[in-house]
């Protein structure tokens, strides 16, 4: 049985790295595993998918699972070069069991040997007998244990092998044999019953495609990531191969491609044979189709291409390059388009683009791009058309399209206009999150001009985006240096640079940076038109030191935001920094309602929105903001934005009592940053870890974490983020015997803040003093912490103070006085879902003689925080897809959470959710 062997890979199949995960195929893998594991499963399963969809990788997993369970695995892999050799696939399959073939009855054995050419063949091959022999062989092997037959790339099996194997497959019922057949979609397998169970591999969804890209050695980000996702269309092989192309392209730092990314050599080989044999009219038609976008086709196809019945198309169809749809002809896969386009000569592509440009006079944006693809620079006219295209894209919110059009316009423009266009391109590219692209554009500006204004503009654009990375020290120096240089000659640009530097200063928290910003700001001339940015710089840099004056300016800033809604978020951030949380929340709500969730990037200081919602008690809204910021930051490759979101999310989880999840999120945040570079995130993460420990009653661990929010000598690690931890530090100190040390930190903070302390911070300091004071001296401090009605805007902090006061009163045997604050605090904790504090308030209430038996417990209490979010959004009438968009989960994940939650809630239908939520809220508001 040595003739026509399939080679060393024929039996074992392609080797695969067991460490590589299979992304986005959980359901398909589970289906294959059921087929392998279950005797009651279908004995034959077809696995269908286009080139690169991962059929072989899934089969590899099924093979390993079968082998691990002790099954005998027989495998054959179709080969185009052997498809004309009769029985070559069957020989490949059975070669490892040649000894078992020799044990077959003589006629069957002779038939198989004859088929393989190993013995003298009979005058006429009896396919039925050979089929019986194969079935008998598989049955005999099954007597010794389960058998798995794997037929990969079956579309390339020789017809004789297919006939025999399909014969056996139809008769496997009741045998301990499973057959898995993998083939390409659309390829008919002769003899295979159309009623065979079929599993079709479709494209990966966006989330899975993104995860697969994240696993590549060089993870694509920004516009390159977007282009790969669009071009690959969910094909796993295309995603990984195009990622390699992108890496090679970015390393070469060449000009951007006018068309699709070129496929790798590996994919080129897949399509090369099909392209080479086509007649010239077919090649020309394919190139025109490849040079088009789908937007072009509705206009250009009728005029530019042969109609669907033309003789040019059948060869392309027969080669599997195009297929007919209800809307005409299209490529069988986006990779085919790429291969066709890049296989053509430069002159051929230029001719195709010029023809399309002529046909698209009524589509100016598409026409401009086709002209650009056919043009050798310089060409001022085409550059101008692209600039107009960019303007139209910008107005539609198409930042990447605008940046690409401006970059191409700069390449075609006369030198005098080129640098200006590149700066404008950088401003749009910032909104894609692709820092490498923005830096590339800035570098191009420096190569084209020595105009100080343009150079500063390029630096400012890099700084806007780099502020969201973890490179704070380097970025701050660049921005501050540029601002210093331009302070006298270009004060407006210098102030813009300083605004970016202030954001970096907030993230970094380095005091030396504050002094430098103040020095540059003081050197700038006063100008009424610059008031907005000056206020921003001062608020971000030193909110408490400037608070009184900044509060006087806040109405003017609010009025400016009303006139320019795109500034609403910046105003909200300033309000949050000044502890004017109610104004911040209203502005954030208005901004999100106005702009929706379509923002292309996490905002500078984007955590402010989530923190505002946390402080106000809108914890579900806070987690939505975190999910948005995290998803956008991950897509753009901006680790610092992801870390900010993780730290806020961890805090909410800790407040809700999910300490394990809170710790995991906080550790995620810390792992993404340098603690000396990103003091703000470092402090937020430690606060979250402290809250998680406190939720579990681990007060010494809580104190240790919160102590790290302040330096060894008691100064705040971060000038804004550290102060809200003062009261929690005091609470942990009292319970862990660290009262004296904590008191020194609190008093140092009070002196440092002085008159700059907001009502909220004054209340927190008063609460801390009450906790740390001798028992007979505590009451005035607690009362002071509750005195200002504005403190109701921080409900969780107020409820904590109420509980502290009630505990103090009860221990002083003033039980009747303790009941009102106990009732109010418990009601607030229930409304917020702060489970650890609910339990503490319940215990204290019972000790005070209050009836707090839960005759109607909160229906949501048994759900995880994420499940609670999903349930509340579903109760508002949102669909699974809409919930997924808000929480950045797949609709399937949402559905799974709902499915698991319904039994816990005692309901069976989505329509019952609204009444359940309303009843829960009513119970929380009236329960004592």
JSON list of N, CA, C and O in Angstrom, two decimals, residues 776-818:
[
{"chain": "A", "resi": 776, "resn": "UNK", "atom": "N", "xyz": [-16.77, 61.10, 73.16]},
{"chain": "A", "resi": 776, "resn": "UNK", "atom": "CA", "xyz": [-17.55, 62.25, 73.65]},
{"chain": "A", "resi": 776, "resn": "UNK", "atom": "C", "xyz": [-17.44, 63.47, 72.75]},
{"chain": "A", "resi": 776, "resn": "UNK", "atom": "O", "xyz": [-18.25, 64.42, 72.89]},
{"chain": "A", "resi": 777, "resn": "UNK", "atom": "N", "xyz": [-16.45, 63.48, 71.84]},
{"chain": "A", "resi": 777, "resn": "UNK", "atom": "CA", "xyz": [-16.25, 64.64, 70.98]},
{"chain": "A", "resi": 777, "resn": "UNK", "atom": "C", "xyz": [-16.71, 64.44, 69.53]},
{"chain": "A", "resi": 777, "resn": "UNK", "atom": "O", "xyz": [-16.56, 65.33, 68.70]},
{"chain": "A", "resi": 778, "resn": "UNK", "atom": "N", "xyz": [-17.29, 63.28, 69.22]},
{"chain": "A", "resi": 778, "resn": "UNK", "atom": "CA", "xyz": [-17.54, 62.93, 67.82]},
{"chain": "A", "resi": 778, "resn": "UNK", "atom": "C", "xyz": [-18.78, 63.59, 67.24]},
{"chain": "A", "resi": 778, "resn": "UNK", "atom": "O", "xyz": [-18.80, 63.92, 66.04]},
{"chain": "A", "resi": 779, "resn": "UNK", "atom": "N", "xyz": [-19.83, 63.79, 68.04]},
{"chain": "A", "resi": 779, "resn": "UNK", "atom": "CA", "xyz": [-21.12, 64.18, 67.46]},
{"chain": "A", "resi": 779, "resn": "UNK", "atom": "C", "xyz": [-21.07, 65.46, 66.63]},
{"chain": "A", "resi": 779, "resn": "UNK", "atom": "O", "xyz": [-21.63, 65.50, 65.52]},
{"chain": "A", "resi": 780, "resn": "UNK", "atom": "N", "xyz": [-20.41, 66.54, 67.09]},
{"chain": "A", "resi": 780, "resn": "UNK", "atom": "CA", "xyz": [-20.40, 67.77, 66.26]},
{"chain": "A", "resi": 780, "resn": "UNK", "atom": "C", "xyz": [-19.81, 67.55, 64.88]},
{"chain": "A", "resi": 780, "resn": "UNK", "atom": "O", "xyz": [-20.25, 68.16, 63.91]},
{"chain": "A", "resi": 781, "resn": "UNK", "atom": "N", "xyz": [-18.82, 66.69, 64.80]},
{"chain": "A", "resi": 781, "resn": "UNK", "atom": "CA", "xyz": [-18.22, 66.42, 63.50]},
{"chain": "A", "resi": 781, "resn": "UNK", "atom": "C", "xyz": [-19.21, 65.69, 62.57]},
{"chain": "A", "resi": 781, "resn": "UNK", "atom": "O", "xyz": [-19.33, 66.03, 61.39]},
{"chain": "A", "resi": 782, "resn": "UNK", "atom": "N", "xyz": [-19.91, 64.69, 63.10]},
{"chain": "A", "resi": 782, "resn": "UNK", "atom": "CA", "xyz": [-20.90, 63.99, 62.28]},
{"chain": "A", "resi": 782, "resn": "UNK", "atom": "C", "xyz": [-22.01, 64.95, 61.85]},
{"chain": "A", "resi": 782, "resn": "UNK", "atom": "O", "xyz": [-22.45, 64.92, 60.69]},
{"chain": "A", "resi": 783, "resn": "UNK", "atom": "N", "xyz": [-22.46, 65.78, 62.77]},
{"chain": "A", "resi": 783, "resn": "UNK", "atom": "CA", "xyz": [-23.53, 66.73, 62.42]},
{"chain": "A", "resi": 783, "resn": "UNK", "atom": "C", "xyz": [-23.05, 67.71, 61.35]},
{"chain": "A", "resi": 783, "resn": "UNK", "atom": "O", "xyz": [-23.79, 68.05, 60.43]},
{"chain": "A", "resi": 784, "resn": "UNK", "atom": "N", "xyz": [-21.81, 68.13, 61.46]},
{"chain": "A", "resi": 784, "resn": "UNK", "atom": "CA", "xyz": [-21.27, 69.06, 60.45]},
{"chain": "A", "resi": 784, "resn": "UNK", "atom": "C", "xyz": [-21.20, 68.39, 59.09]},
{"chain": "A", "resi": 784, "resn": "UNK", "atom": "O", "xyz": [-21.43, 69.03, 58.05]},
{"chain": "A", "resi": 785, "resn": "UNK", "atom": "N", "xyz": [-20.90, 67.10, 59.09]},
{"chain": "A", "resi": 785, "resn": "UNK", "atom": "CA", "xyz": [-20.79, 66.38, 57.82]},
{"chain": "A", "resi": 785, "resn": "UNK", "atom": "C", "xyz": [-22.14, 66.20, 57.14]},
{"chain": "A", "resi": 785, "resn": "UNK", "atom": "O", "xyz": [-22.19, 65.89, 55.95]},
{"chain": "A", "resi": 786, "resn": "UNK", "atom": "N", "xyz": [-23.22, 66.41, 57.90]},
{"chain": "A", "resi": 786, "resn": "UNK", "atom": "CA", "xyz": [-24.57, 66.24, 57.34]},
{"chain": "A", "resi": 786, "resn": "UNK", "atom": "C", "xyz": [-25.32, 67.55, 57.20]},
{"chain": "A", "resi": 786, "resn": "UNK", "atom": "O", "xyz": [-26.46, 67.57, 56.72]},
{"chain": "A", "resi": 787, "resn": "UNK", "atom": "N", "xyz": [-24.69, 68.64, 57.60]},
{"chain": "A", "resi": 787, "resn": "UNK", "atom": "CA", "xyz": [-25.43, 69.90, 57.74]},
{"chain": "A", "resi": 787, "resn": "UNK", "atom": "C", "xyz": [-25.85, 70.52, 56.42]},
{"chain": "A", "resi": 787, "resn": "UNK", "atom": "O", "xyz": [-26.95, 71.07, 56.30]},
{"chain": "A", "resi": 788, "resn": "UNK", "atom": "N", "xyz": [-25.01, 70.45, 55.41]},
{"chain": "A", "resi": 788, "resn": "UNK", "atom": "CA", "xyz": [-25.29, 71.16, 54.16]},
{"chain": "A", "resi": 788, "resn": "UNK", "atom": "C", "xyz": [-26.23, 70.33, 53.29]},
{"chain": "A", "resi": 788, "resn": "UNK", "atom": "O", "xyz": [-25.91, 69.20, 52.92]},
{"chain": "A", "resi": 789, "resn": "UNK", "atom": "N", "xyz": [-27.40, 70.87, 52.92]},
{"chain": "A", "resi": 789, "resn": "UNK", "atom": "CA", "xyz": [-28.35, 70.11, 52.07]},
{"chain": "A", "resi": 789, "resn": "UNK", "atom": "C", "xyz": [-27.75, 69.66, 50.74]},
{"chain": "A", "resi": 789, "resn": "UNK", "atom": "O", "xyz": [-28.19, 68.68, 50.15]},
{"chain": "A", "resi": 790, "resn": "UNK", "atom": "N", "xyz": [-26.74, 70.39, 50.25]},
{"chain": "A", "resi": 790, "resn": "UNK", "atom": "CA", "xyz": [-26.16, 70.03, 48.95]},
{"chain": "A", "resi": 790, "resn": "UNK", "atom": "C", "xyz": [-25.52, 68.65, 48.98]},
{"chain": "A", "resi": 790, "resn": "UNK", "atom": "O", "xyz": [-25.32, 68.01, 47.94]},
{"chain": "A", "resi": 791, "resn": "UNK", "atom": "N", "xyz": [-25.20, 68.17, 50.18]},
{"chain": "A", "resi": 791, "resn": "UNK", "atom": "CA", "xyz": [-24.54, 66.87, 50.29]},
{"chain": "A", "resi": 791, "resn": "UNK", "atom": "C", "xyz": [-25.44, 65.71, 49.89]},
{"chain": "A", "resi": 791, "resn": "UNK", "atom": "O", "xyz": [-24.96, 64.59, 49.70]},
{"chain": "A", "resi": 792, "resn": "UNK", "atom": "N", "xyz": [-26.73, 65.95, 49.71]},
{"chain": "A", "resi": 792, "resn": "UNK", "atom": "CA", "xyz": [-27.63, 64.91, 49.23]},
{"chain": "A", "resi": 792, "resn": "UNK", "atom": "C", "xyz": [-27.25, 64.47, 47.81]},
{"chain": "A", "resi": 792, "resn": "UNK", "atom": "O", "xyz": [-27.67, 63.41, 47.34]},
{"chain": "A", "resi": 793, "resn": "UNK", "atom": "N", "xyz": [-26.47, 65.29, 47.12]},
{"chain": "A", "resi": 793, "resn": "UNK", "atom": "CA", "xyz": [-26.05, 64.93, 45.77]},
{"chain": "A", "resi": 793, "resn": "UNK", "atom": "C", "xyz": [-24.96, 63.87, 45.77]},
{"chain": "A", "resi": 793, "resn": "UNK", "atom": "O", "xyz": [-24.57, 63.39, 44.70]},
{"chain": "A", "resi": 794, "resn": "UNK", "atom": "N", "xyz": [-24.44, 63.53, 46.94]},
{"chain": "A", "resi": 794, "resn": "UNK", "atom": "CA", "xyz": [-23.48, 62.43, 47.08]},
{"chain": "A", "resi": 794, "resn": "UNK", "atom": "C", "xyz": [-24.12, 61.40, 48.01]},
{"chain": "A", "resi": 794, "resn": "UNK", "atom": "O", "xyz": [-23.73, 61.27, 49.18]},
{"chain": "A", "resi": 795, "resn": "UNK", "atom": "N", "xyz": [-25.12, 60.66, 47.53]},
{"chain": "A", "resi": 795, "resn": "UNK", "atom": "CA", "xyz": [-25.96, 59.85, 48.43]},
{"chain": "A", "resi": 795, "resn": "UNK", "atom": "C", "xyz": [-25.22, 58.74, 49.16]},
{"chain": "A", "resi": 795, "resn": "UNK", "atom": "O", "xyz": [-25.52, 58.48, 50.33]},
{"chain": "A", "resi": 796, "resn": "UNK", "atom": "N", "xyz": [-24.26, 58.09, 48.50]},
{"chain": "A", "resi": 796, "resn": "UNK", "atom": "CA", "xyz": [-23.55, 57.01, 49.18]},
{"chain": "A", "resi": 796, "resn": "UNK", "atom": "C", "xyz": [-22.71, 57.54, 50.33]},
{"chain": "A", "resi": 796, "resn": "UNK", "atom": "O", "xyz": [-22.71, 56.99, 51.44]},
{"chain": "A", "resi": 797, "resn": "UNK", "atom": "N", "xyz": [-22.00, 58.64, 50.08]},
{"chain": "A", "resi": 797, "resn": "UNK", "atom": "CA", "xyz": [-21.18, 59.23, 51.13]},
{"chain": "A", "resi": 797, "resn": "UNK", "atom": "C", "xyz": [-22.04, 59.73, 52.28]},
{"chain": "A", "resi": 797, "resn": "UNK", "atom": "O", "xyz": [-21.70, 59.57, 53.45]},
{"chain": "A", "resi": 798, "resn": "UNK", "atom": "N", "xyz": [-23.19, 60.34, 51.94]},
{"chain": "A", "resi": 798, "resn": "UNK", "atom": "CA", "xyz": [-24.09, 60.82, 52.99]},
{"chain": "A", "resi": 798, "resn": "UNK", "atom": "C", "xyz": [-24.65, 59.64, 53.80]},
{"chain": "A", "resi": 798, "resn": "UNK", "atom": "O", "xyz": [-24.73, 59.71, 55.03]},
{"chain": "A", "resi": 799, "resn": "UNK", "atom": "N", "xyz": [-25.02, 58.55, 53.11]},
{"chain": "A", "resi": 799, "resn": "UNK", "atom": "CA", "xyz": [-25.57, 57.39, 53.82]},
{"chain": "A", "resi": 799, "resn": "UNK", "atom": "C", "xyz": [-24.52, 56.77, 54.75]},
{"chain": "A", "resi": 799, "resn": "UNK", "atom": "O", "xyz": [-24.85, 56.32, 55.85]},
{"chain": "A", "resi": 800, "resn": "UNK", "atom": "N", "xyz": [-23.27, 56.76, 54.32]},
{"chain": "A", "resi": 800, "resn": "UNK", "atom": "CA", "xyz": [-22.21, 56.26, 55.20]},
{"chain": "A", "resi": 800, "resn": "UNK", "atom": "C", "xyz": [-22.10, 57.10, 56.47]},
{"chain": "A", "resi": 800, "resn": "UNK", "atom": "O", "xyz": [-21.94, 56.58, 57.58]},
{"chain": "A", "resi": 801, "resn": "UNK", "atom": "N", "xyz": [-22.19, 58.43, 56.30]},
{"chain": "A", "resi": 801, "resn": "UNK", "atom": "CA", "xyz": [-22.12, 59.31, 57.46]},
{"chain": "A", "resi": 801, "resn": "UNK", "atom": "C", "xyz": [-23.32, 59.11, 58.37]},
{"chain": "A", "resi": 801, "resn": "UNK", "atom": "O", "xyz": [-23.19, 59.10, 59.61]},
{"chain": "A", "resi": 802, "resn": "UNK", "atom": "N", "xyz": [-24.51, 58.97, 57.79]},
{"chain": "A", "resi": 802, "resn": "UNK", "atom": "CA", "xyz": [-25.71, 58.70, 58.58]},
{"chain": "A", "resi": 802, "resn": "UNK", "atom": "C", "xyz": [-25.56, 57.43, 59.40]},
{"chain": "A", "resi": 802, "resn": "UNK", "atom": "O", "xyz": [-25.93, 57.38, 60.58]},
{"chain": "A", "resi": 803, "resn": "UNK", "atom": "N", "xyz": [-25.00, 56.41, 58.78]},
{"chain": "A", "resi": 803, "resn": "UNK", "atom": "CA", "xyz": [-24.81, 55.14, 59.50]},
{"chain": "A", "resi": 803, "resn": "UNK", "atom": "C", "xyz": [-23.78, 55.31, 60.63]},
{"chain": "A", "resi": 803, "resn": "UNK", "atom": "O", "xyz": [-23.97, 54.79, 61.73]},
{"chain": "A", "resi": 804, "resn": "UNK", "atom": "N", "xyz": [-22.70, 56.04, 60.35]},
{"chain": "A", "resi": 804, "resn": "UNK", "atom": "CA", "xyz": [-21.71, 56.30, 61.41]},
{"chain": "A", "resi": 804, "resn": "UNK", "atom": "C", "xyz": [-22.35, 57.03, 62.59]},
{"chain": "A", "resi": 804, "resn": "UNK", "atom": "O", "xyz": [-22.11, 56.69, 63.75]},
{"chain": "A", "resi": 805, "resn": "UNK", "atom": "N", "xyz": [-23.16, 58.05, 62.27]},
{"chain": "A", "resi": 805, "resn": "UNK", "atom": "CA", "xyz": [-23.82, 58.81, 63.34]},
{"chain": "A", "resi": 805, "resn": "UNK", "atom": "C", "xyz": [-24.77, 57.91, 64.13]},
{"chain": "A", "resi": 805, "resn": "UNK", "atom": "O", "xyz": [-24.79, 57.95, 65.38]},
{"chain": "A", "resi": 806, "resn": "UNK", "atom": "N", "xyz": [-25.54, 57.08, 63.41]},
{"chain": "A", "resi": 806, "resn": "UNK", "atom": "CA", "xyz": [-26.50, 56.21, 64.09]},
{"chain": "A", "resi": 806, "resn": "UNK", "atom": "C", "xyz": [-25.78, 55.22, 65.01]},
{"chain": "A", "resi": 806, "resn": "UNK", "atom": "O", "xyz": [-26.23, 54.95, 66.13]},
{"chain": "A", "resi": 807, "resn": "UNK", "atom": "N", "xyz": [-24.69, 54.67, 64.54]},
{"chain": "A", "resi": 807, "resn": "UNK", "atom": "CA", "xyz": [-23.93, 53.74, 65.38]},
{"chain": "A", "resi": 807, "resn": "UNK", "atom": "C", "xyz": [-23.41, 54.45, 66.63]},
{"chain": "A", "resi": 807, "resn": "UNK", "atom": "O", "xyz": [-23.45, 53.89, 67.74]},
{"chain": "A", "resi": 808, "resn": "UNK", "atom": "N", "xyz": [-22.92, 55.67, 66.43]},
{"chain": "A", "resi": 808, "resn": "UNK", "atom": "CA", "xyz": [-22.43, 56.43, 67.58]},
{"chain": "A", "resi": 808, "resn": "UNK", "atom": "C", "xyz": [-23.56, 56.70, 68.57]},
{"chain": "A", "resi": 808, "resn": "UNK", "atom": "O", "xyz": [-23.40, 56.54, 69.79]},
{"chain": "A", "resi": 809, "resn": "UNK", "atom": "N", "xyz": [-24.75, 57.09, 68.05]},
{"chain": "A", "resi": 809, "resn": "UNK", "atom": "CA", "xyz": [-25.88, 57.38, 68.92]},
{"chain": "A", "resi": 809, "resn": "UNK", "atom": "C", "xyz": [-26.33, 56.14, 69.68]},
{"chain": "A", "resi": 809, "resn": "UNK", "atom": "O", "xyz": [-26.63, 56.20, 70.89]},
{"chain": "A", "resi": 810, "resn": "UNK", "atom": "N", "xyz": [-26.40, 55.01, 69.00]},
{"chain": "A", "resi": 810, "resn": "UNK", "atom": "CA", "xyz": [-26.86, 53.80, 69.69]},
{"chain": "A", "resi": 810, "resn": "UNK", "atom": "C", "xyz": [-25.90, 53.39, 70.79]},
{"chain": "A", "resi": 810, "resn": "UNK", "atom": "O", "xyz": [-26.31, 52.97, 71.87]},
{"chain": "A", "resi": 811, "resn": "UNK", "atom": "N", "xyz": [-24.59, 53.55, 70.50]},
{"chain": "A", "resi": 811, "resn": "UNK", "atom": "CA", "xyz": [-23.62, 53.18, 71.53]},
{"chain": "A", "resi": 811, "resn": "UNK", "atom": "C", "xyz": [-23.66, 54.14, 72.71]},
{"chain": "A", "resi": 811, "resn": "UNK", "atom": "O", "xyz": [-23.20, 53.80, 73.80]},
{"chain": "A", "resi": 812, "resn": "UNK", "atom": "N", "xyz": [-24.19, 55.33, 72.49]},
{"chain": "A", "resi": 812, "resn": "UNK", "atom": "CA", "xyz": [-24.38, 56.28, 73.59]},
{"chain": "A", "resi": 812, "resn": "UNK", "atom": "C", "xyz": [-25.75, 56.10, 74.22]},
{"chain": "A", "resi": 812, "resn": "UNK", "atom": "O", "xyz": [-26.21, 56.94, 75.00]},
{"chain": "A", "resi": 813, "resn": "UNK", "atom": "N", "xyz": [-26.45, 55.01, 73.83]},
{"chain": "A", "resi": 813, "resn": "UNK", "atom": "CA", "xyz": [-27.78, 54.66, 74.33]},
{"chain": "A", "resi": 813, "resn": "UNK", "atom": "C", "xyz": [-28.84, 55.70, 73.95]},
{"chain": "A", "resi": 813, "resn": "UNK", "atom": "O", "xyz": [-29.86, 55.86, 74.63]},
{"chain": "A", "resi": 814, "resn": "UNK", "atom": "N", "xyz": [-28.63, 56.38, 72.86]},
{"chain": "A", "resi": 814, "resn": "UNK", "atom": "CA", "xyz": [-29.63, 57.33, 72.34]},
{"chain": "A", "resi": 814, "resn": "UNK", "atom": "C", "xyz": [-30.32, 56.64, 71.16]},
{"chain": "A", "resi": 814, "resn": "UNK", "atom": "O", "xyz": [-30.29, 57.08, 70.02]},
{"chain": "A", "resi": 815, "resn": "UNK", "atom": "N", "xyz": [-30.96, 55.53, 71.50]},
{"chain": "A", "resi": 815, "resn": "UNK", "atom": "CA", "xyz": [-31.49, 54.62, 70.48]},
{"chain": "A", "resi": 815, "resn": "UNK", "atom": "C", "xyz": [-32.59, 55.28, 69.67]},
{"chain": "A", "resi": 815, "resn": "UNK", "atom": "O", "xyz": [-32.65, 55.14, 68.44]},
{"chain": "A", "resi": 816, "resn": "UNK", "atom": "N", "xyz": [-33.47, 56.01, 70.32]},
{"chain": "A", "resi": 816, "resn": "UNK", "atom": "CA", "xyz": [-34.57, 56.64, 69.57]},
{"chain": "A", "resi": 816, "resn": "UNK", "atom": "C", "xyz": [-34.03, 57.61, 68.53]},
{"chain": "A", "resi": 816, "resn": "UNK", "atom": "O", "xyz": [-34.56, 57.69, 67.40]},
{"chain": "A", "resi": 817, "resn": "UNK", "atom": "N", "xyz": [-32.98, 58.34, 68.87]},
{"chain": "A", "resi": 817, "resn": "UNK", "atom": "CA", "xyz": [-32.39, 59.29, 67.91]},
{"chain": "A", "resi": 817, "resn": "UNK", "atom": "C", "xyz": [-31.68, 58.56, 66.77]},
{"chain": "A", "resi": 817, "resn": "UNK", "atom": "O", "xyz": [-31.54, 59.11, 65.66]},
{"chain": "A", "resi": 818, "resn": "UNK", "atom": "N", "xyz": [-31.21, 57.36, 67.04]},
{"chain": "A", "resi": 818, "resn": "UNK", "atom": "CA", "xyz": [-30.46, 56.62, 66.01]},
{"chain": "A", "resi": 818, "resn": "UNK", "atom": "C", "xyz": [-31.36, 56.07, 64.91]},
{"chain": "A", "resi": 818, "resn": "UNK", "atom": "O", "xyz": [-30.90, 55.81, 63.80]}
]
